[in-house]
Structures are given as structure tokens and as C-alpha cells.
Coordinates of C-alpha atoms in Angstrom, one line a residue:
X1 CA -159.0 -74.2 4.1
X2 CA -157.8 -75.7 1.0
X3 CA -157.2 -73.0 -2.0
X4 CA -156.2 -75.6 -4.3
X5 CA -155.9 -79.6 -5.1
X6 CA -153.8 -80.4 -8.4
X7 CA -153.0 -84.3 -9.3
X8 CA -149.4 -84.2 -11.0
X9 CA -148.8 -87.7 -11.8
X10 CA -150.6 -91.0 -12.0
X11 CA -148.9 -94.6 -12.0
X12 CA -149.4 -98.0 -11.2
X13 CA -147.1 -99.6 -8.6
X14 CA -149.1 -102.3 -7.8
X15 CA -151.7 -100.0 -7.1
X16 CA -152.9 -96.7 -8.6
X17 CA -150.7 -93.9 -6.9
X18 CA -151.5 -90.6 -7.1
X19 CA -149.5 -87.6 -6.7
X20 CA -151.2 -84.8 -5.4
X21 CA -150.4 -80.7 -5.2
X22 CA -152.6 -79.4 -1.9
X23 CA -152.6 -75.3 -1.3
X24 CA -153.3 -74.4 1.6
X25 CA -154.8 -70.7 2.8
X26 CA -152.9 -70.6 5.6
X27 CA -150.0 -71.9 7.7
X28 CA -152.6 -73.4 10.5
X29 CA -155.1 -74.5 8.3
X30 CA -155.6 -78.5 9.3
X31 CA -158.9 -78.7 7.5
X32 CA -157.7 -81.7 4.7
X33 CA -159.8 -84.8 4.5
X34 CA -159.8 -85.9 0.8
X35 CA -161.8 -88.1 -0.9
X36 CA -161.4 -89.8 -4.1
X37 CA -164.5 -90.7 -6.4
X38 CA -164.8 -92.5 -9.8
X39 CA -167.2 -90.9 -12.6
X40 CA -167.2 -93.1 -15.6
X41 CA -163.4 -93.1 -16.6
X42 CA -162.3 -89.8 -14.6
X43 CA -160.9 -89.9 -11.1
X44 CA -162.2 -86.6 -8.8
X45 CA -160.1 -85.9 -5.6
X46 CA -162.2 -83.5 -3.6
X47 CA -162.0 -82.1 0.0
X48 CA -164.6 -83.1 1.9
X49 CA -167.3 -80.6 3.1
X50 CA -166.1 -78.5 0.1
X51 CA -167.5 -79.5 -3.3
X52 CA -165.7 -76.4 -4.8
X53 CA -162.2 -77.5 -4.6
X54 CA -161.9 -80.5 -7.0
X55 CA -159.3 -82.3 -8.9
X56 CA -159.8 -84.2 -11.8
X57 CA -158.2 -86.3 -14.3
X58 CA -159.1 -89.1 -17.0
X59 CA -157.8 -92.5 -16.6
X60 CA -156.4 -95.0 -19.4
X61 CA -157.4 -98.4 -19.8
X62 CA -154.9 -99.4 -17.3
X63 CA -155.4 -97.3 -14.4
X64 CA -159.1 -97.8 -14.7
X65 CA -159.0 -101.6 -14.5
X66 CA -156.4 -101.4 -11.6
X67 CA -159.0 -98.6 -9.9
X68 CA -162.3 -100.9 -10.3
X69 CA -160.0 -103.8 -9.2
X70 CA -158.5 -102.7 -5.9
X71 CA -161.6 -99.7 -5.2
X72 CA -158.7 -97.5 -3.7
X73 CA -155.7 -95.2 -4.3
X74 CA -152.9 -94.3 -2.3
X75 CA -152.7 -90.2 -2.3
X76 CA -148.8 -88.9 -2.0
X77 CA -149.7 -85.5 -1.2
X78 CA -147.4 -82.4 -1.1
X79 CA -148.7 -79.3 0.7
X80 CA -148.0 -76.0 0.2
X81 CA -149.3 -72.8 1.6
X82 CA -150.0 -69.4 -0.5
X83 CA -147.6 -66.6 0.1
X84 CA -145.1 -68.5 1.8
X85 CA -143.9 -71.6 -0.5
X86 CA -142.4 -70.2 -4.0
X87 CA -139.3 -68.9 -5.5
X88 CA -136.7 -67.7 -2.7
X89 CA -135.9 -64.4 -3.3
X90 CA -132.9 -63.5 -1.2
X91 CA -131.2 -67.4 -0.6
X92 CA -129.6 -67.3 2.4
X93 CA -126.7 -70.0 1.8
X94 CA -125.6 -72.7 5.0
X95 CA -121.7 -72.1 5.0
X96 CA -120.7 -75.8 5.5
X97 CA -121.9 -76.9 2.2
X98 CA -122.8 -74.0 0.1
X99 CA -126.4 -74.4 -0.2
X100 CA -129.2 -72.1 -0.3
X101 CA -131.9 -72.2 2.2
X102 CA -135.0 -74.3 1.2
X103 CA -138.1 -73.6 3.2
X104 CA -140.1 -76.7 4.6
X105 CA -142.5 -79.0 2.5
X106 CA -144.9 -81.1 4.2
X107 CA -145.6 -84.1 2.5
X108 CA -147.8 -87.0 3.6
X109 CA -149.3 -90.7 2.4
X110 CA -152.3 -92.2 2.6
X111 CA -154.8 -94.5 0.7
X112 CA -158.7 -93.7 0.1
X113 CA -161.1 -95.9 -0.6
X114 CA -163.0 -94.9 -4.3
X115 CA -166.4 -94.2 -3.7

């Protein structure tokens, strides 16, 4: 189940794109269908089935018309999951190229339709 949904950026690019922050519960949890929805000037990204978890931010003048033109968005979302994403404590680094360890971050696109 989705703890969290945070929208980190908003541009145009020919379209309005929004970046999205998605915590999950836990590792398994597949339960992610979101849904976008236009109130006046503010853009709400929620989950659907779950009212609760909501994400909201108020548009400009440009974003708006671009919105009511094209009735979608294209989501870029980055998932994370609670207890396990987060600082590194004890970097373990690869020997060929002196790195630390980073631990895996899904990351996905897709567009909604506003409703």
C-alpha cells in the first residue's frame, strides 16, 4: 500500500510532466494505480481506491492552459519503500571504481488522463 505520494517538480515539455515521489509500505506492495484530477487551478494525484493518500499542488497560468488543453500528464514516478531506501549507513565500496554501493530505485513513466 502506498504510505506516501509527493510531486517534486512540474514543467512543460510539450506536455505538463510531473515528477512524482511514491512510498511504498513494503517491498511487494504492487497496489499503485494513480490518478490525476483537476480542482479549479490545483492538480490532485491520488491512488485509486485510497482517497487518503493525495498529492496536491497549484498550477500557474501556464501549466493550467497546457493541462485543460491536452486533458493529460505524463507521471515520472520514483518509488521508494520505508525502512529500506535512505541514507547508507555502512557503504560498502565496489573495488574497480571506488564507489559506494547504492541500493536500487524503481522508477517508471506513464501518462494519465485528467479527470
Amino acid at each position: 500500500m502506498v504510505s506516501s505520494i509527493d510531486i517534486t517538480k512540474m514543467t512543460v515539455r510539450g506536455r505538463v510532466v510531473v515528477d512524482l515521489e511514491v512510498r511504498m509500505q513494503d517491498p511487494d506492495d504492487h497496489d499503485f494505480q494513480p490518478r490525476a484530477h483537476l480542482d479549479g487551478s490545483t492538480l490532485c494525484i491520488t491512488n485509486e481506491g485510497y482517497a487518503d493518500e493525495q498529492a496536491s499542488e497549484e498550477l500557474d497560468d501556464e501549466l493550467l492552459e497546457v493541462c485543460e488543453r491536452d486533458r493529460f500528464v505524463e507521471l515520472r514516478v520514483k518509488f521508494s519503500v520505508e525502512g529500506m531506501h535512505g541514507v547508507l549507513t555502512h557503504p560498502h565500496p565496489i573495488v574497480m571504481d571506488g564507489k559506494a554501493k547504492k541500493l536500487a530505485e524503481p522508477r517508471w513513466k506513464t501518462i494519465v488522463p485528467l479527470q
